[in-house]
Short mmCIF file of C-alpha atoms in Angstrom, two decimals:
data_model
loop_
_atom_site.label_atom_id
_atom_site.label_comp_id
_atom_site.label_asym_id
_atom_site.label_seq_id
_atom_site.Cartn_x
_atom_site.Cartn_y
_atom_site.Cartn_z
CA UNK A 1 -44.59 -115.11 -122.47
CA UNK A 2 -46.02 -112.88 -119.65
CA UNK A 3 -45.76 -113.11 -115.90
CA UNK A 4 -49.32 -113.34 -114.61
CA UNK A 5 -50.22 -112.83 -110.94
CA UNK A 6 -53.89 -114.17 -110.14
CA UNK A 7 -55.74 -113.10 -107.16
CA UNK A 8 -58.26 -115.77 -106.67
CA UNK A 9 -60.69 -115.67 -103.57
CA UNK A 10 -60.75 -119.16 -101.49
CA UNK A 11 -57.93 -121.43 -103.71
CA UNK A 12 -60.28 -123.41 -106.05
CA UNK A 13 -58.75 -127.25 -104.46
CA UNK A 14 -61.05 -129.06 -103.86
CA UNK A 15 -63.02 -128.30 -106.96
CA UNK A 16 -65.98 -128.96 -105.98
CA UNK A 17 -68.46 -126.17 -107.44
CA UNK A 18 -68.74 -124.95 -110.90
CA UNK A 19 -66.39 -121.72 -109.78
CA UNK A 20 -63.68 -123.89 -108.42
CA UNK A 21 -63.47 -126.00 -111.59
CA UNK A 22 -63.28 -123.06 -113.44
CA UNK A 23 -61.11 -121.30 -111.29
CA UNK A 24 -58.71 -123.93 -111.41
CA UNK A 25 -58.73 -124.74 -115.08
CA UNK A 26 -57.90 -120.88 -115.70
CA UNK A 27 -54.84 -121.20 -113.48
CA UNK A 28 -53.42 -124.45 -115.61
CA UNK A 29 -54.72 -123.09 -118.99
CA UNK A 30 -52.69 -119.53 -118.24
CA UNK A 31 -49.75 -122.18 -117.31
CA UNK A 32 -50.01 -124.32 -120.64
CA UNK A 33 -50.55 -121.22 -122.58
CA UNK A 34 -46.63 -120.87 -121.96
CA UNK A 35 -46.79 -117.78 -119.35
CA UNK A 36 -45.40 -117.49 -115.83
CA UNK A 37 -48.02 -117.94 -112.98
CA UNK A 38 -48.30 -117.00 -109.99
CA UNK A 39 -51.25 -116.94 -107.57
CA UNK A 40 -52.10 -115.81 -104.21
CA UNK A 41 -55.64 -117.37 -103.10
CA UNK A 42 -57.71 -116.76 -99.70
CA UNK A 43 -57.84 -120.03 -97.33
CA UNK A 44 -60.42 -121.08 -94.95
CA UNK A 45 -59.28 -123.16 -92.04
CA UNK A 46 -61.22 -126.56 -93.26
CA UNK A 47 -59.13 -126.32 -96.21
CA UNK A 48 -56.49 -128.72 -96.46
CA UNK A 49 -53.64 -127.18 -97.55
CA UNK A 50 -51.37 -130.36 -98.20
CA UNK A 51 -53.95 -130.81 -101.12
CA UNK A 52 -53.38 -126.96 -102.32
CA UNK A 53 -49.24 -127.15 -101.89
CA UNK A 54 -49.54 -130.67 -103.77
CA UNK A 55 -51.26 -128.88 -106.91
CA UNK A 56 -48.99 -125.81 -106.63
CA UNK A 57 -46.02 -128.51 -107.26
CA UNK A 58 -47.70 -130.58 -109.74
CA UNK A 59 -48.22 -127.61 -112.06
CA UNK A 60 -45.08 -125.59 -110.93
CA UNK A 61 -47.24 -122.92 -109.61
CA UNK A 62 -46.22 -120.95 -106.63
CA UNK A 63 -49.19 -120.44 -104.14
CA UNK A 64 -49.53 -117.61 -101.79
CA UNK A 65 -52.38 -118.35 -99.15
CA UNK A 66 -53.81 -115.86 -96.97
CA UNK A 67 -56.16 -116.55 -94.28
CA UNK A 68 -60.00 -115.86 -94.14
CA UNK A 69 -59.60 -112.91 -91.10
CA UNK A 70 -63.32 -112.20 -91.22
CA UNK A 71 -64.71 -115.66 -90.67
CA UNK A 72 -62.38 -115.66 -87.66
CA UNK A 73 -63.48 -114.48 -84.34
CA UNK A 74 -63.00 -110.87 -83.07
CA UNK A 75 -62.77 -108.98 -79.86
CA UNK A 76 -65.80 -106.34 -79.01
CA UNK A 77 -62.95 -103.79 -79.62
CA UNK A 78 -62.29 -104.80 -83.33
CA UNK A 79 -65.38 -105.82 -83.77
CA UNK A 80 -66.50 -101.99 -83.37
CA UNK A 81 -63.36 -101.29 -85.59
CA UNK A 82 -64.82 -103.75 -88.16
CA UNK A 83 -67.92 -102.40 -88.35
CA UNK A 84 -66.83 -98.67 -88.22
CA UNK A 85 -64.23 -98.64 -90.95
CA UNK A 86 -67.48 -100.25 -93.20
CA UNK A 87 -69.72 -97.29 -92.14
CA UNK A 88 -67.27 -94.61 -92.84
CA UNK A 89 -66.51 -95.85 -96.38
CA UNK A 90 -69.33 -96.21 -98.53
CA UNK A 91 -67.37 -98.69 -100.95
CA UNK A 92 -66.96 -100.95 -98.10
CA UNK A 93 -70.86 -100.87 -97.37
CA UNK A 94 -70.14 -103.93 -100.07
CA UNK A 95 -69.11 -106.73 -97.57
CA UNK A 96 -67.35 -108.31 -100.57
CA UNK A 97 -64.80 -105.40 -101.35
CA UNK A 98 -63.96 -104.89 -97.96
CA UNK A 99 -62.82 -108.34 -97.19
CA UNK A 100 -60.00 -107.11 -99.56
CA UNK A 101 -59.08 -104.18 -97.59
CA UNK A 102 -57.83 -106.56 -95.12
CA UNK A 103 -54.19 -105.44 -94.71
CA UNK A 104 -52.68 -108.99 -94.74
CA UNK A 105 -53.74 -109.51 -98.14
CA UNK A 106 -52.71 -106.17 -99.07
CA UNK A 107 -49.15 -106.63 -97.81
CA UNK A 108 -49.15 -110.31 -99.10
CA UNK A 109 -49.98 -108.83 -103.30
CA UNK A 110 -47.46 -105.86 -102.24
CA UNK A 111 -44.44 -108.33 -101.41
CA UNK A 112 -45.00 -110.85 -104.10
CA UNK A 113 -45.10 -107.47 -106.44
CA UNK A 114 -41.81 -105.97 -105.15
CA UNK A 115 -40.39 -109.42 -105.50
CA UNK A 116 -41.35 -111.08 -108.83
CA UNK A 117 -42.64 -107.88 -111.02
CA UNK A 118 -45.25 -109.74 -112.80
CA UNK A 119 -46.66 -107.41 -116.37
CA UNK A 120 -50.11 -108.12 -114.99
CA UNK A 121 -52.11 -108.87 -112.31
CA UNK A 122 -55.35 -111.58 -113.22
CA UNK A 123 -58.45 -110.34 -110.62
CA UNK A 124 -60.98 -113.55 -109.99
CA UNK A 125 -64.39 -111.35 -109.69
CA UNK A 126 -65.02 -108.26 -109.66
CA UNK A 127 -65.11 -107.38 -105.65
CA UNK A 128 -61.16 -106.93 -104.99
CA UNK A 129 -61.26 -103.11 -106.02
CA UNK A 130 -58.86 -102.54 -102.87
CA UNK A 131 -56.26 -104.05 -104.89
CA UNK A 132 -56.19 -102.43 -108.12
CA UNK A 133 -54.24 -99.62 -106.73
CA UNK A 134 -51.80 -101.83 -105.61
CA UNK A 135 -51.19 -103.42 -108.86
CA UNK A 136 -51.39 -99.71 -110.27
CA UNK A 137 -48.45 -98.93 -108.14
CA UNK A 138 -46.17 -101.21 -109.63
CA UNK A 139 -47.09 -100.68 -113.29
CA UNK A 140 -49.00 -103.84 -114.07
CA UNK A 141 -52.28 -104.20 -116.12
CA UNK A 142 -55.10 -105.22 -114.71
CA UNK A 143 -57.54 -108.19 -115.75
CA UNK A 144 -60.66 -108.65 -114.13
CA UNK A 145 -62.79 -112.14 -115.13
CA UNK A 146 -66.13 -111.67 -113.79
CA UNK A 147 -67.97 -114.89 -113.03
CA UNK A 148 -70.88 -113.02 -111.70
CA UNK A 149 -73.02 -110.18 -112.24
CA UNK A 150 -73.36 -108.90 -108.50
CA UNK A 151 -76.26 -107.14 -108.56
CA UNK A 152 -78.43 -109.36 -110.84
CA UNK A 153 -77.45 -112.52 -108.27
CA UNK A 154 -78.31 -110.61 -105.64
CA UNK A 155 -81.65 -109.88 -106.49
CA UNK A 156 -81.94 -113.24 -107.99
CA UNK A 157 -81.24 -115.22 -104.67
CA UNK A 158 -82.25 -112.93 -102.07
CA UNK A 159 -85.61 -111.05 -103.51
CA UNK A 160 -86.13 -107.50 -104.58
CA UNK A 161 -86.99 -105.92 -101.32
CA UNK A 162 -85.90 -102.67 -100.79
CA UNK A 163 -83.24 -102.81 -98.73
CA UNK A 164 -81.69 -105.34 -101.45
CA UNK A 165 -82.47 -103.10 -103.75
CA UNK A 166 -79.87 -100.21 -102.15
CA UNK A 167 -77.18 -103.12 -101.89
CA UNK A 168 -77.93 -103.91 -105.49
CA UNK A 169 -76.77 -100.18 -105.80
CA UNK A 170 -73.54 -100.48 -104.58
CA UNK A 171 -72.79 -103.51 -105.76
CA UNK A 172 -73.39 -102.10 -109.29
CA UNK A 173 -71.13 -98.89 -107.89
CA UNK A 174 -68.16 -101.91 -107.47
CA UNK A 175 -69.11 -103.42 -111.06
CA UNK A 176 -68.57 -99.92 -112.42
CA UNK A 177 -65.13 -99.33 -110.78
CA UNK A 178 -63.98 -102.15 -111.64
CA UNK A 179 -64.74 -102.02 -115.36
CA UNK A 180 -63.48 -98.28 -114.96
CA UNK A 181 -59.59 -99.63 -113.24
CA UNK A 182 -59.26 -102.32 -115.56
CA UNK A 183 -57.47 -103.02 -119.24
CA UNK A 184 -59.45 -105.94 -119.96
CA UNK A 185 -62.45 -107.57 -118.78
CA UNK A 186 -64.22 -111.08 -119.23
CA UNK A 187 -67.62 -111.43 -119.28
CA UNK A 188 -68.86 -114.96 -118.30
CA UNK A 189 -72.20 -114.61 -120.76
CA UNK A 190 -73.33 -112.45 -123.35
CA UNK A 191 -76.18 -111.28 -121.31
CA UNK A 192 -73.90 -110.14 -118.79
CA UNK A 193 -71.27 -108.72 -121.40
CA UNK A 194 -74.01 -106.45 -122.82
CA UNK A 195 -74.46 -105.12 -118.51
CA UNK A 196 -70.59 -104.60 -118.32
CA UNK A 197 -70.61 -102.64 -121.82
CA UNK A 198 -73.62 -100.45 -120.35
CA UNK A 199 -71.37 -100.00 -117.10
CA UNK A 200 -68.47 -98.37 -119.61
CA UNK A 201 -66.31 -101.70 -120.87
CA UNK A 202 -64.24 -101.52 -123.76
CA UNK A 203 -61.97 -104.08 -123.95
CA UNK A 204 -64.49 -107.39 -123.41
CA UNK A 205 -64.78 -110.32 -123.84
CA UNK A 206 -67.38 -113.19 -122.94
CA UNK A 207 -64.88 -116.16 -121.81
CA UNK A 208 -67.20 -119.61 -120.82
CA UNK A 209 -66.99 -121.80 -118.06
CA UNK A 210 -63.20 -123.35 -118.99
CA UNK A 211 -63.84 -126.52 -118.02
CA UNK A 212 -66.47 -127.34 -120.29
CA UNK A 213 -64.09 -128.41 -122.84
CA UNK A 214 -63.48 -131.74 -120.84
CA UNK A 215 -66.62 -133.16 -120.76
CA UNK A 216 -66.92 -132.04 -125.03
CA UNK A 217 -69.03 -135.22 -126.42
CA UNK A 218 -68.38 -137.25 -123.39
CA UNK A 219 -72.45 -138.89 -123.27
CA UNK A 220 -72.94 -137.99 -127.17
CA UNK A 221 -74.31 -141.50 -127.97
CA UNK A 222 -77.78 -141.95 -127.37
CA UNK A 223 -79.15 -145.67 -125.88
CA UNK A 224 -82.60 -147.28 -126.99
CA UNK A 225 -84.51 -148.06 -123.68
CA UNK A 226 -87.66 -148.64 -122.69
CA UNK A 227 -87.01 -146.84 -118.97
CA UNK A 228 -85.35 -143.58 -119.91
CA UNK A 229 -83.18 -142.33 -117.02
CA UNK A 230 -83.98 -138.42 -116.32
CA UNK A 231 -80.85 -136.38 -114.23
CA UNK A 232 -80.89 -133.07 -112.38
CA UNK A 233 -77.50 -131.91 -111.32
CA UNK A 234 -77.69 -129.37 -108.61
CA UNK A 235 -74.38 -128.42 -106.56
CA UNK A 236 -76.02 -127.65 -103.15
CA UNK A 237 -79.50 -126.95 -102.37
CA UNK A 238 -78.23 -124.08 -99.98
CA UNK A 239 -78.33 -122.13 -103.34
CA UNK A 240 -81.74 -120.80 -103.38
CA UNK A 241 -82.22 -121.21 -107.46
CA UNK A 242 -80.90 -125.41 -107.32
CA UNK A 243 -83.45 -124.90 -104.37
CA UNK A 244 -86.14 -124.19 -106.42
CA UNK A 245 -85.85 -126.08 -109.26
CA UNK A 246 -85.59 -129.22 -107.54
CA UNK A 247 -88.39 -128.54 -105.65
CA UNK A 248 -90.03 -127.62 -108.62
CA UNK A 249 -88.97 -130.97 -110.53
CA UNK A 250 -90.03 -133.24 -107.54
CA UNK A 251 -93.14 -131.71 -106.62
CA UNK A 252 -94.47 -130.42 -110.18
CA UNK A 253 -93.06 -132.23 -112.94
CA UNK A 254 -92.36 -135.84 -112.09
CA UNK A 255 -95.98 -136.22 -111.02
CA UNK A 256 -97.96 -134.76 -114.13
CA UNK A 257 -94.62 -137.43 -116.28
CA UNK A 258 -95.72 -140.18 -114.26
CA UNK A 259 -99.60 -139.42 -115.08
CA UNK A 260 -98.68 -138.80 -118.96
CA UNK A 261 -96.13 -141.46 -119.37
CA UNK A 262 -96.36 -144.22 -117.18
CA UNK A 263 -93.37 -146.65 -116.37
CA UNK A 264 -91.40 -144.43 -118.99
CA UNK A 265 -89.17 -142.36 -116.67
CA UNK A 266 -86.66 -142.43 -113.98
CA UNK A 267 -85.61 -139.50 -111.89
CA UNK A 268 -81.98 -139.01 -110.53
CA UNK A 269 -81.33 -136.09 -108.18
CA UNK A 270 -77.91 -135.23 -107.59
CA UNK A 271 -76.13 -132.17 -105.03
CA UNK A 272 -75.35 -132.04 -100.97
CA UNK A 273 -77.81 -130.80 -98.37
CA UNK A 274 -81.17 -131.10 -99.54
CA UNK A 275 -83.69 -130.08 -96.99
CA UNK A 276 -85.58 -132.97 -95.18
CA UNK A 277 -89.21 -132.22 -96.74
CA UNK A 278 -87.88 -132.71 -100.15
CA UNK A 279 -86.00 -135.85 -99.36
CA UNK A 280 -89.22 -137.54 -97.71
CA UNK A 281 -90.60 -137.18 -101.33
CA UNK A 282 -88.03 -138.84 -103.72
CA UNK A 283 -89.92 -142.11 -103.79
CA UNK A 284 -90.74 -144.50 -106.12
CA UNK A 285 -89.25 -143.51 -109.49
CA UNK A 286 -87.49 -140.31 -108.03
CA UNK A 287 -83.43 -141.01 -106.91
CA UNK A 288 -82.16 -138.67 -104.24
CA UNK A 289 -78.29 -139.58 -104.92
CA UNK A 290 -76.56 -136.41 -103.03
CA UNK A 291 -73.08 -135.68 -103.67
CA UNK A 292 -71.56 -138.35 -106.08
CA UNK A 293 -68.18 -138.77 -105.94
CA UNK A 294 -67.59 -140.32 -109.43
CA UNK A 295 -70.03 -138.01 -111.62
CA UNK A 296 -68.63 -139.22 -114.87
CA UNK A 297 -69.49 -143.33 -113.42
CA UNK A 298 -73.06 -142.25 -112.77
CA UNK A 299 -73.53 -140.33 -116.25
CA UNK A 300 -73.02 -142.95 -118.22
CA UNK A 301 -75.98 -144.99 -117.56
CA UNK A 302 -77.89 -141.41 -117.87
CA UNK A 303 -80.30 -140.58 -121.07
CA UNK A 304 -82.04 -137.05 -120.65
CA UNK A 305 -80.80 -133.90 -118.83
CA UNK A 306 -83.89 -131.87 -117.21
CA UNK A 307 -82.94 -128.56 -115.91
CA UNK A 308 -85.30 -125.87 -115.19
CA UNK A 309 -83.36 -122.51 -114.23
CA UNK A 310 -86.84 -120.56 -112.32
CA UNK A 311 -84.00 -117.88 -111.06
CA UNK A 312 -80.26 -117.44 -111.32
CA UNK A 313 -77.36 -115.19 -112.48
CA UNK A 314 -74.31 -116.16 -114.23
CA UNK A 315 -73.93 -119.03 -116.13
CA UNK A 316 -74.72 -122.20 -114.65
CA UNK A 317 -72.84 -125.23 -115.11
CA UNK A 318 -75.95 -127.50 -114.75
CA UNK A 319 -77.35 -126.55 -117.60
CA UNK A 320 -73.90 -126.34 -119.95
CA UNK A 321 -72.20 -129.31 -119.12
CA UNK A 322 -74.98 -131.26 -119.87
CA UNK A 323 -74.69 -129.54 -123.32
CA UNK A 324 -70.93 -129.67 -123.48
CA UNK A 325 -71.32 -133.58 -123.15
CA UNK A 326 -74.13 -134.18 -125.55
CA UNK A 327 -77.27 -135.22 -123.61
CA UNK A 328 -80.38 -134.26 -125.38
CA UNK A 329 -81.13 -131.48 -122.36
CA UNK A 330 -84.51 -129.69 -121.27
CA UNK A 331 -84.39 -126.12 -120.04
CA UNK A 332 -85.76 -122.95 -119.05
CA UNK A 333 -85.19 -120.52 -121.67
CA UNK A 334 -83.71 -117.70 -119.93
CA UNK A 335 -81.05 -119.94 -118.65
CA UNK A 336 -78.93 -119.77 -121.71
CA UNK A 337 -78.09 -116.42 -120.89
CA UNK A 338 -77.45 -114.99 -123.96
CA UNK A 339 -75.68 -118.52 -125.68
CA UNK A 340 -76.37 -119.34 -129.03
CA UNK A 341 -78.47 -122.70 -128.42
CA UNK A 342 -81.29 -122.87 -130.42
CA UNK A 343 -84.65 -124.10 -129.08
CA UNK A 344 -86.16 -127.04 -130.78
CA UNK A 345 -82.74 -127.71 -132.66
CA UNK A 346 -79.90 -128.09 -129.66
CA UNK A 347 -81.77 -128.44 -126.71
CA UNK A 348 -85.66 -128.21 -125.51
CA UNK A 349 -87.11 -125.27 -124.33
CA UNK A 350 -89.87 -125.02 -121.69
CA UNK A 351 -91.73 -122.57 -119.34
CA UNK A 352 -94.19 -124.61 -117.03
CA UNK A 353 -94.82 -128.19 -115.75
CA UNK A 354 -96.88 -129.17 -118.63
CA UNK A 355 -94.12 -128.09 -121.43
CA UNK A 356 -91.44 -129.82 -119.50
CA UNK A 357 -93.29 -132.96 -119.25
CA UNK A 358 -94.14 -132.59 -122.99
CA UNK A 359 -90.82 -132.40 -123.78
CA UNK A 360 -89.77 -135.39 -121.88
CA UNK A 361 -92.62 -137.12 -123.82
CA UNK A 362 -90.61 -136.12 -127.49
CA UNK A 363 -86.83 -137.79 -126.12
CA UNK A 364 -89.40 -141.22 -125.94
CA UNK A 365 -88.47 -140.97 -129.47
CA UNK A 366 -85.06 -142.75 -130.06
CA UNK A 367 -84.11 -141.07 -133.16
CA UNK A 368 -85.12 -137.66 -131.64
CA UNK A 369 -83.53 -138.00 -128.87
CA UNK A 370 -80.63 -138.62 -131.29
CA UNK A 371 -80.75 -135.71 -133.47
CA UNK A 372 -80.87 -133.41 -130.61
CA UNK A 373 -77.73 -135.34 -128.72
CA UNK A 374 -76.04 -135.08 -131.86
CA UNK A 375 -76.69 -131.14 -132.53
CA UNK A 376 -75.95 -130.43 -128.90
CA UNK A 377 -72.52 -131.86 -128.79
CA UNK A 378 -71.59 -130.03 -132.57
CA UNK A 379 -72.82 -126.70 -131.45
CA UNK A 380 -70.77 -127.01 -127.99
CA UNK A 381 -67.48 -128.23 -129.26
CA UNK A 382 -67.83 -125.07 -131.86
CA UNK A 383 -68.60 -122.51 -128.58
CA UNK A 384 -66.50 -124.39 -125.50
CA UNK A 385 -63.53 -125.61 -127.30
CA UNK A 386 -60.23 -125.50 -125.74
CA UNK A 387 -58.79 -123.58 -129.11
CA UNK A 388 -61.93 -121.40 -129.06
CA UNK A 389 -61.06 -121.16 -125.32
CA UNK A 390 -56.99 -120.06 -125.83
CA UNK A 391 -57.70 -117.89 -128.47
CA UNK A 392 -60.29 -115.50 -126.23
CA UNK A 393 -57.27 -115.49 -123.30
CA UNK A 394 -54.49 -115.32 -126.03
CA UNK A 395 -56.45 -112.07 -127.15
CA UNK A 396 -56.40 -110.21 -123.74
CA UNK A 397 -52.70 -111.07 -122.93
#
């Protein structure tokens, strides 16, 4: 058994997004894995914080919270001091390591060291490089689970100009210190494994999403209809990639399916704040749902998982726990980052309008539509497993 200290950025309850589920899993899997946890996690003042002391107690996990200082508003005076200390430094040029330069998080890791002397100290992303020598200090070993390539999303979401270009820079400077001032690091694809090995990482590991393993074979069995019901499952279309491919679903490939197959489909959009424009065009056979509450309720009466990944680092849950769960599932190629899904075999590949459509024209065939459920769910309870899962963090302890 080890003593495990996890510095998480804002405490993954509720769990709302992909990174909170698996944020929160990886606290309770540490926890059933038979070590001692502890965790101290950033707050934002909307949080509520009954909800975070209930699931510290219901999983015997102390909880250190520590306020979000730079969402908070500042005087002129430290708002110079703010900006200065940033343009001094040029690790700090990185808005997301110098949020953890902020001295009350410093002092909060350096008290619950002195006090509890955990053997290592878990880092959620890569950005808390302030930190390390903290941990450092007090003899611990460092983990650092990255669930992001910083540069890539960067210049995924916000363009390749040229000024994000230079942050892309030294972001990539923070990726390589990190990997440098750590023991062991996980990878959250192989793509991004074979970056981190590039940047000078030894001990690695790709760990996946951990709370795929839930949803393993969950919508496995296939139904013979004559209306098939078609899902997209975007978070929030604030995130410029769920964005686009919603837009690009609505506006590109539901019109040339309802041209080529007539009466055959039904469209179900799911995720918070999509903009006005798009809503005024889910009509007809297209469902604008927003956030659903009861995800696994509305799943079940779904046949066919369409999800086009334009754009987009990491490894997005849209796409996998579709997979995980056993829908017969259309994608973009490049969004199986490196996982071992074949094309044709465990899920359908496409590049354009016209192959997406196509594909949604093959699942009309029951026992297809079968075969490629049924492949889906073997080939994801052999890669998300919980076993498969343990034994990657068994490894690393």
């Amino acid at each position: 058994m080890k003593k495990i200290l996890i510095i998480t950025p804002r405490f993954p309850v509720p769990t709302s997004g992909a990174c909170e589920q698996d944020r929160a899993e990886g606290i309770k899997q540490l926890k059933r894995l038979g070590n001692e946890i502890q965790v101290i996690g950033k707050v934002f003042d909307f949080q509520n914080k009954e909800n975070i002391e209930k699931f510290s107690r219901e999983n015997y996990i102390p909880v250190h919270l520590v306020p979000y200082r730079y969402t908070q508003k500042k005087s002129l005076w430290r708002n110079f001091l703010y900006h200065l200390r940033r343009f001094i430094w040029p690790p700090y040029w990185d808005g997301s390591v110098y949020e953890y330069a902020d001295p009350a998080i410093k002092n909060k890791l350096t008290e619950v060291l002195e006090n509890w002397r955990p053997d290592i100290v878990w880092f959620d992303y890569t950005f808390m490089l302030p930190l390390y020598p903290i941990a450092r200090r007090f003899g611990c070993k460092i983990i650092t689970h990255s669930l992001v390539y910083d540069p890539n999303n960067l210049l995924e979401e916000e363009g390749g100009g040229l000024l994000n270009h230079f942050r892309a820079k030294i972001k990539t400077v923070t990726e390589r210190a990190s990997v440098k001032n750590s023991d062991y690091v996980f990878a959250i694809t192989p793509d991004e494994e074979k970056l981190y090995r590039k940047l000078g990482a030894k001990n690695i590991q790709t760990l996946p999403l951990r709370a795929l393993y839930n949803f393993l074979g969950e919508n496995e069995v296939a139904v013979d209809k004559k209306i098939l019901n078609v899902f997209f499952m975007g978070s929030s279309y604030n995130i410029k990639h769920n964005l686009q491919a919603v837009k690009f679903i609505i506006e590109e490939v539901v019109p040339l399916a309802n041209k080529k197959y007539p009466d055959k489909f039904k469209f179900f959009i799911t995720g918070g704040k999509m903009p006005e424009d798009l809503r005024k065009k889910c009509v007809n056979n297209i469902n604008y749902l927003g956030f659903v509450d009861d995800i696994g309720g509305f799943l079940r009466d779904m046949d066919i998982a369409l999800v086009p990944s334009l754009f987009g680092a990491g490894m997005q849950q849209k796409i996998f726990e579709p997979l995980a769960r056993g829908f017969p599932v259309i994608i973009s190629q490049r969004g199986l980052v490196g996982y071992d899904f074949e094309c044709g075999r465990e899920v359908l590949c496409a590049s354009n309008a016209e192959e997406f459509t196509a594909r949604l024209g093959q699942l009309l065939d029951f026992n297809f539509r079968k075969k490629i459920s049924s492949q889906a769910a073997i080939k994801s309870r052999n890669s998300f497993s919980r076993e498969k899962s343990d034994a990657i963090i068994l490894k690393a302890i």
